[in-house]
Amino acid sequence: MERLLQHKIHVPLFGVVPGFHIRLFALLLVYLQFSSLQFLSLAYDVPDKFFINCGTATNVRIAQRNFVGDLNSSDSISTSISFKGQDNHLTDTNQSSGTSPLYQTARVFKSNSSYEFNIDADGTYFLRLHFYVFSSPSTPTDLSTALFDVWTSGFSLLLNFTAHNNSNSPIVKEFLLSITPGKFKVYFVPRGSSFAFINAMEVFLSPEDLTSVQAQHITPKGTENDDKSVLSKTLQTIHRINVGGPTLTLDNDTLWRNWVPDDGYIRNPVTAIDSPYLSSRPNYQGNVTEFTAPDLVYQTAKQMNINSTTQSNNSTITWSFKVRKSATHLVRVHFCDIVSTSVDVLSFDLYIYSNFHVKISSYEKVGLLAVPFCVQYIVDSDDSGAMNISIGPRADSDEKNAFLNGLEILEILEKSGSVPPVSVGKKKHVDHFVVVGSVLGGLVLIFILVAVFYMAFKCRKPKPVENLNWSPLPVYGGGSSHSRVTEGTTIGPVPPWNLALKLPLSEILYATNNFDTKLLIGKGGFGNVYRGTLRNGQKVAVKRSEPGSNQGFPEFQTEIMVLSKIRHRHLVSLIGYCDERSEMILVYEFMEKGTLKDHLYASDMPRLSWKQRLEICIGAARGLHYLHKGSTGGIIHRDVKSTNILLDRNHVAKVADFGLSKTGPLDETHVSTVIKGTFGYLDPEYIRSQQLTEKSDVYAFGVVLLEVLCARAAINAMLPGKQVNLAEWAMLCKKNGLFEEIVDPSLEGQVDPNSLRKFIETAEKCLQECGTDRPTMGDVLWDLEYALQLQQTAMPREPHEDSTVDFSAGFALPNVQRLPSISMSIERDVMPILMDDSSFIRASEVFSQMKIDDAR
């Protein structure tokens, strides 16, 4: 419904046309005007739901909103929502007078959980999530260590989110979503052994005309595409700027939004000055209302500093904003001409990046001064991580000036896959027969397991250890275990055969200066990671689980048992572990150069040469080959990826993260009841059959080879459908002779064609659909060494020959079909959790599994 809110229309009551009837007609017009305004303003009522105060039964009134305690069963709004999952609630007993009551309680989720809202009207809704880290003596849970995702209806709203910030202030994440009537759920998904929390939530219907239906689609190169629909998009607010004005808080905004000043975003402040303040209220007309932006946004502006000595006819005012690389954004630009002396004398250009510009004229848009209007565009990223917005005068304008009142940049979120299911807590009432049956079944199972272990112990014969660059780990005593690891999840002390690696807690406290936060170098699902130095001067990385938590124990145990019995130049070394006082701590050798992923994607790090990349791949292949054939009984890594290949100070590659590893003779079929690994690297045959073999590692390594060649993530959900999965996209490009389109441009001029052909051929063989058609890691190692030899012995070519890379020649491939992949990590005791493989988090000084990105 078209809406018209209060604006100034001056109707002459006396003196224009004499006569009583004219004056009466004028009074009638005024009456009808204000009556219609009052009637039309009813089209959008400020909502009263849903505003939720989480983890409490107390209602809180803040800025004309009544936040209802989610435990308040007597409130009608509270009873129309529900939450599912294993959770508890926390209260800040300090309750400092400077902290809003909204942030003195929180609901904590230990497993996949959700809030559910009953939506009764179709439309675009605001969703705001409030997070605030508080602590008190009675609150043992450290909210700053929470690491989790937030989902809704197939969209990953937040990934690897942590609420810790240096300002110690609340964090509010705002989204705009199209929601249909029915059940609307917001999911909270802890990462690994961590947890999730929330202090407050807002879910309320926005005005219909807040966002226009269509927006012109432009690219950084200035290309204009067809208009795209905006209403169906899911948006996250990234920047909301009050240009030329002060900070506007929720008390100043009709929809409780925050607007920040623009001064910190201007690239050259001398080019701009604040415009004179508009003392009267803006004249709202058409689709721009008091809800589009508050009055104070349109009453202030920045304009050209015409008197500046640096000003010229070609000068512009430019604002630069940080945005996510490879993302698409909705840009909404607010104007209200409060600087012109008269109508139709001022027009200027609006620039987005430097190649796209459009004429802005108040006269052409609204025809009057002091009348707000808004333009919006869908803008593709230029992958620089910054978006520049500029204004500048036009040559054909009578006034050489330009102005801007406000700006909003919202990221367009793409669908990310299926929503993780909720983990339902245990029922309080269980049928007695079920209980008795469960107890009896458990006793029988225990008896069988005891008998099996007894027979296995009696019949077991020691197996010789192959000596392939292997030696016992000489740390804190001798001896290493050759025992096998089972899939069990029993929580308890680490078996005594690993005592040779056990470190006293006092040693770890010394190494980390009592876990000094200044030494904190990473945070993952398992816990925090610290840089440390042992008493003997050895630098180490210390991975500490949340004290007292049993989550992650199977991976903790497996990591110890695997690394305690192997040692190889290309496998990361475990220095020791600690399980005192309910602690789970792992201590590794320190890796100065971080992960392979860092060196492939990070823009601030030197690009690896082709020779370095080959040597790194060869080193990782040697490590995996040793796992498969050279270690006792054979080991399947099960989580091979670029973040689990680490580099020392000399760029020597070492395979890391053995928490999901499977041990046992590899000539037998391994059946896993729960698929583990990271989608994008998962063997499609393993997904279908759940039969794990060493060829699953080979498939994952093939994906790593493509990452090395293309310098992009295995899964990038922000790319178009066919390009999301690197393996599928690379094979399709190869089939169509377009492989040069995806090879890392920084390699141009470095790669010998024969070396490249061998490398791609090796990757293709690793990615075969059927595991029996894939090579062994020994064969992969041989092929990569041959590719390196071809590179080192490349003959000089004439200028007309393919002296750099002929990416597409001679690469006809069969059409390799694969299961569709989404960016997920599958853990032991939880359902799929989305992994943001498209994002980049630097891990320059620590293992990949210890970082937030891709961490357990």
CSV table of C-alpha atoms in Angstrom, one decimal, residues 434-687:
chain,number,residue,atom,x,y,z
A,434,VAL,CA,12.8,-49.1,28.4
A,435,VAL,CA,15.0,-48.3,31.3
A,436,VAL,CA,15.2,-51.9,32.4
A,437,GLY,CA,15.8,-53.1,28.9
A,438,SER,CA,18.6,-50.5,28.4
A,439,VAL,CA,20.3,-51.5,31.7
A,440,LEU,CA,20.2,-55.2,30.8
A,441,GLY,CA,21.4,-54.5,27.2
A,442,GLY,CA,24.2,-52.4,28.6
A,443,LEU,CA,25.3,-55.2,31.0
A,444,VAL,CA,25.3,-57.8,28.1
A,445,LEU,CA,27.3,-55.4,25.9
A,446,ILE,CA,29.9,-54.9,28.7
A,447,PHE,CA,30.2,-58.6,29.2
A,448,ILE,CA,30.7,-59.2,25.4
A,449,LEU,CA,33.3,-56.4,25.2
A,450,VAL,CA,35.2,-57.8,28.2
A,451,ALA,CA,35.3,-61.2,26.6
A,452,VAL,CA,36.4,-59.8,23.2
A,453,PHE,CA,39.2,-57.7,24.8
A,454,TYR,CA,40.4,-60.7,26.8
A,455,MET,CA,40.6,-63.0,23.7
A,456,ALA,CA,42.3,-60.2,21.7
A,457,PHE,CA,44.9,-59.8,24.5
A,458,LYS,CA,45.6,-63.5,24.7
A,459,CYS,CA,45.9,-64.0,20.9
A,460,ARG,CA,47.7,-60.8,20.0
A,461,LYS,CA,51.1,-61.1,18.5
A,462,PRO,CA,53.5,-58.2,18.3
A,463,LYS,CA,53.9,-56.8,14.8
A,464,PRO,CA,57.2,-55.5,13.5
A,465,VAL,CA,57.5,-51.8,12.8
A,466,GLU,CA,58.6,-50.7,9.3
A,467,ASN,CA,61.5,-48.3,9.5
A,468,LEU,CA,60.6,-45.6,7.0
A,469,ASN,CA,62.3,-42.5,8.5
A,470,TRP,CA,60.8,-43.5,11.8
A,471,SER,CA,62.1,-43.3,15.3
A,472,PRO,CA,60.6,-43.2,18.7
A,473,LEU,CA,59.8,-39.7,20.0
A,474,PRO,CA,62.5,-38.9,22.6
A,475,VAL,CA,60.6,-36.4,24.7
A,476,TYR,CA,60.3,-36.7,28.5
A,477,GLY,CA,61.1,-40.4,28.7
A,478,GLY,CA,61.4,-43.3,26.3
A,479,GLY,CA,58.9,-45.7,24.8
A,480,SER,CA,56.0,-45.2,22.5
A,481,SER,CA,52.7,-47.0,22.1
A,482,HIS,CA,51.8,-49.2,19.2
A,483,SER,CA,48.3,-49.8,20.5
A,484,ARG,CA,45.4,-49.1,18.2
A,485,VAL,CA,42.8,-46.5,18.7
A,486,THR,CA,39.1,-47.4,18.7
A,487,GLU,CA,36.1,-45.3,17.8
A,488,GLY,CA,34.9,-45.2,21.4
A,489,THR,CA,33.8,-42.0,23.0
A,490,THR,CA,34.3,-43.1,26.7
A,491,ILE,CA,35.4,-40.2,28.8
A,492,GLY,CA,38.2,-40.9,31.2
A,493,PRO,CA,41.9,-40.6,31.8
A,494,VAL,CA,44.3,-41.1,28.9
A,495,PRO,CA,45.6,-44.7,28.9
A,496,PRO,CA,48.8,-45.2,30.8
A,497,TRP,CA,50.8,-46.3,27.8
A,498,ASN,CA,51.1,-42.6,26.8
A,499,LEU,CA,52.7,-41.5,30.1
A,500,ALA,CA,56.0,-40.9,28.3
A,501,LEU,CA,54.5,-37.8,26.8
A,502,LYS,CA,52.7,-36.5,29.8
A,503,LEU,CA,53.7,-33.0,30.9
A,504,PRO,CA,53.0,-31.6,34.3
A,505,LEU,CA,50.6,-28.7,34.4
A,506,SER,CA,53.3,-26.6,36.1
A,507,GLU,CA,55.5,-26.9,33.0
A,508,ILE,CA,52.7,-25.7,30.8
A,509,LEU,CA,51.9,-22.8,33.1
A,510,TYR,CA,55.5,-21.8,33.0
A,511,ALA,CA,55.6,-22.1,29.2
A,512,THR,CA,52.6,-19.9,28.7
A,513,ASN,CA,53.1,-17.5,31.7
A,514,ASN,CA,50.0,-18.9,33.3
A,515,PHE,CA,48.1,-18.8,30.0
A,516,ASP,CA,48.8,-15.1,29.6
A,517,THR,CA,46.3,-13.5,27.1
A,518,LYS,CA,49.2,-11.7,25.5
A,519,LEU,CA,50.4,-15.1,24.3
A,520,LEU,CA,47.0,-16.1,22.9
A,521,ILE,CA,47.5,-16.7,19.2
A,522,GLY,CA,44.4,-18.6,18.2
A,523,LYS,CA,41.0,-19.8,19.2
A,524,GLY,CA,39.2,-22.9,17.8
A,525,GLY,CA,36.4,-25.3,18.6
A,526,PHE,CA,38.7,-27.3,20.9
A,527,GLY,CA,39.8,-24.2,22.8
A,528,ASN,CA,42.4,-21.5,23.0
A,529,VAL,CA,45.9,-21.7,21.6
A,530,TYR,CA,48.9,-20.1,23.2
A,531,ARG,CA,52.5,-19.5,22.1
A,532,GLY,CA,54.8,-20.9,24.7
A,533,THR,CA,58.5,-21.5,25.5
A,534,LEU,CA,59.5,-24.6,27.6
A,535,ARG,CA,62.2,-24.4,30.3
A,536,ASN,CA,64.7,-25.8,27.8
A,537,GLY,CA,64.0,-22.9,25.4
A,538,GLN,CA,62.0,-24.9,22.9
A,539,LYS,CA,59.1,-22.9,21.3
A,540,VAL,CA,55.8,-24.7,21.3
A,541,ALA,CA,52.1,-24.2,20.5
A,542,VAL,CA,49.8,-25.1,23.4
A,543,LYS,CA,46.2,-26.0,22.6
A,544,ARG,CA,44.0,-25.9,25.7
A,545,SER,CA,40.4,-27.2,25.8
A,546,GLU,CA,37.9,-25.5,28.1
A,547,PRO,CA,38.8,-26.7,31.6
A,548,GLY,CA,36.4,-29.3,32.8
A,549,SER,CA,34.8,-30.0,29.4
A,550,ASN,CA,34.5,-33.5,28.2
A,551,GLN,CA,33.7,-32.5,24.6
A,552,GLY,CA,36.5,-33.2,22.2
A,553,PHE,CA,37.9,-36.0,24.3
A,554,PRO,CA,37.9,-38.6,21.5
A,555,GLU,CA,39.9,-36.3,19.3
A,556,PHE,CA,42.2,-35.5,22.2
A,557,GLN,CA,42.8,-39.1,22.9
A,558,THR,CA,43.3,-40.1,19.2
A,559,GLU,CA,45.7,-37.2,18.6
A,560,ILE,CA,47.9,-38.4,21.5
A,561,MET,CA,47.8,-42.1,20.5
A,562,VAL,CA,48.5,-41.5,16.9
A,563,LEU,CA,51.3,-39.0,17.3
A,564,SER,CA,52.9,-40.9,20.2
A,565,LYS,CA,53.8,-43.8,17.9
A,566,ILE,CA,55.0,-42.0,14.8
A,567,ARG,CA,57.7,-39.6,13.9
A,568,HIS,CA,58.5,-38.3,10.4
A,569,ARG,CA,60.0,-35.3,8.9
A,570,HIS,CA,56.7,-34.4,7.2
A,571,LEU,CA,54.4,-35.1,10.1
A,572,VAL,CA,53.9,-32.5,12.9
A,573,SER,CA,55.4,-33.5,16.2
A,574,LEU,CA,53.5,-33.8,19.4
A,575,ILE,CA,55.7,-32.6,22.3
A,576,GLY,CA,53.4,-33.7,25.0
A,577,TYR,CA,50.0,-33.5,26.7
A,578,CYS,CA,48.4,-32.8,30.1
A,579,ASP,CA,45.3,-34.1,31.7
A,580,GLU,CA,45.7,-32.8,35.2
A,581,ARG,CA,42.8,-31.1,37.0
A,582,SER,CA,40.2,-31.9,34.3
A,583,GLU,CA,42.5,-30.2,31.7
A,584,MET,CA,42.9,-31.4,28.1
A,585,ILE,CA,46.1,-29.7,26.8
A,586,LEU,CA,48.1,-30.7,23.7
A,587,VAL,CA,51.6,-29.3,23.1
A,588,TYR,CA,53.1,-29.2,19.6
A,589,GLU,CA,56.2,-28.1,17.9
A,590,PHE,CA,55.9,-24.5,16.8
A,591,MET,CA,55.4,-23.9,13.1
A,592,GLU,CA,56.7,-20.5,12.0
A,593,LYS,CA,55.2,-20.2,8.6
A,594,GLY,CA,51.6,-21.3,9.4
A,595,THR,CA,49.3,-23.2,7.0
A,596,LEU,CA,49.6,-23.8,3.3
A,597,LYS,CA,46.2,-22.1,3.0
A,598,ASP,CA,47.7,-18.9,4.4
A,599,HIS,CA,50.3,-18.8,1.6
A,600,LEU,CA,47.8,-19.5,-1.1
A,601,TYR,CA,45.1,-17.0,-0.2
A,602,ALA,CA,46.6,-14.2,2.0
A,603,SER,CA,47.0,-11.0,0.1
A,604,ASP,CA,49.7,-9.7,2.6
A,605,MET,CA,52.0,-12.7,2.2
A,606,PRO,CA,54.5,-13.4,-0.7
A,607,ARG,CA,53.2,-15.7,-3.3
A,608,LEU,CA,54.7,-19.2,-3.4
A,609,SER,CA,56.7,-20.0,-6.6
A,610,TRP,CA,55.7,-23.0,-8.6
A,611,LYS,CA,58.8,-24.8,-7.4
A,612,GLN,CA,58.0,-24.1,-3.8
A,613,ARG,CA,54.4,-25.4,-4.3
A,614,LEU,CA,55.7,-28.6,-5.9
A,615,GLU,CA,58.1,-29.2,-3.0
A,616,ILE,CA,55.3,-28.5,-0.4
A,617,CYS,CA,53.0,-31.0,-2.2
A,618,ILE,CA,55.8,-33.6,-2.3
A,619,GLY,CA,56.5,-33.1,1.4
A,620,ALA,CA,52.8,-33.6,2.3
A,621,ALA,CA,52.6,-36.6,0.0
A,622,ARG,CA,55.6,-38.2,1.8
A,623,GLY,CA,53.9,-37.6,5.1
A,624,LEU,CA,50.7,-39.2,4.0
A,625,HIS,CA,52.5,-42.1,2.3
A,626,TYR,CA,54.3,-42.8,5.6
A,627,LEU,CA,50.9,-42.8,7.4
A,628,HIS,CA,49.5,-45.3,5.0
A,629,LYS,CA,52.4,-47.7,4.7
A,630,GLY,CA,55.2,-46.8,7.0
A,631,SER,CA,53.4,-46.5,10.4
A,632,THR,CA,52.4,-49.4,12.6
A,633,GLY,CA,49.2,-51.0,11.2
A,634,GLY,CA,48.6,-48.1,8.9
A,635,ILE,CA,46.8,-44.8,9.6
A,636,ILE,CA,44.1,-43.0,7.5
A,637,HIS,CA,44.2,-39.3,8.2
A,638,ARG,CA,40.6,-38.6,7.2
A,639,ASP,CA,40.9,-34.8,7.3
A,640,VAL,CA,43.5,-33.9,4.6
A,641,LYS,CA,43.1,-30.2,3.6
A,642,SER,CA,45.3,-27.1,3.0
A,643,THR,CA,44.7,-25.9,6.6
A,644,ASN,CA,46.1,-29.2,7.9
A,645,ILE,CA,49.4,-28.9,6.0
A,646,LEU,CA,51.8,-26.7,8.0
A,647,LEU,CA,55.1,-25.1,7.0
A,648,ASP,CA,58.2,-24.6,9.1
A,649,ARG,CA,60.6,-21.7,8.8
A,650,ASN,CA,62.1,-23.3,5.6
A,651,HIS,CA,58.7,-24.0,4.0
A,652,VAL,CA,59.0,-27.7,4.7
A,653,ALA,CA,55.5,-29.2,4.7
A,654,LYS,CA,54.2,-31.2,7.6
A,655,VAL,CA,50.8,-32.9,7.9
A,656,ALA,CA,48.9,-32.0,11.1
A,657,ASP,CA,45.6,-32.6,13.0
A,658,PHE,CA,45.1,-36.4,13.6
A,659,GLY,CA,42.0,-36.0,15.8
A,660,LEU,CA,39.9,-37.8,13.2
A,661,SER,CA,42.5,-40.4,12.2
A,662,LYS,CA,41.6,-44.1,11.9
A,663,THR,CA,44.2,-46.8,12.6
A,664,GLY,CA,44.3,-50.4,11.5
A,665,PRO,CA,45.5,-52.6,8.7
A,666,LEU,CA,44.6,-50.9,5.4
A,667,ASP,CA,44.1,-54.1,3.5
A,668,GLU,CA,40.7,-54.3,5.3
A,669,THR,CA,37.6,-52.3,4.7
A,670,HIS,CA,36.9,-49.8,7.4
A,671,VAL,CA,33.3,-49.0,8.1
A,672,SER,CA,32.5,-45.8,10.0
A,673,THR,CA,29.0,-45.2,11.3
A,674,VAL,CA,29.6,-41.4,11.3
A,675,ILE,CA,31.2,-39.7,8.3
A,676,LYS,CA,34.0,-37.4,9.3
A,677,GLY,CA,36.0,-34.8,7.5
A,678,THR,CA,35.3,-31.5,5.6
A,679,PHE,CA,33.0,-31.3,2.6
A,680,GLY,CA,34.8,-30.2,-0.5
A,681,TYR,CA,37.5,-32.7,0.4
A,682,LEU,CA,35.3,-35.7,1.3
A,683,ASP,CA,35.5,-38.8,-0.9
A,684,PRO,CA,32.1,-39.2,-2.7
A,685,GLU,CA,32.5,-43.0,-2.5
A,686,TYR,CA,33.0,-42.7,1.2
A,687,ILE,CA,29.9,-40.5,1.5
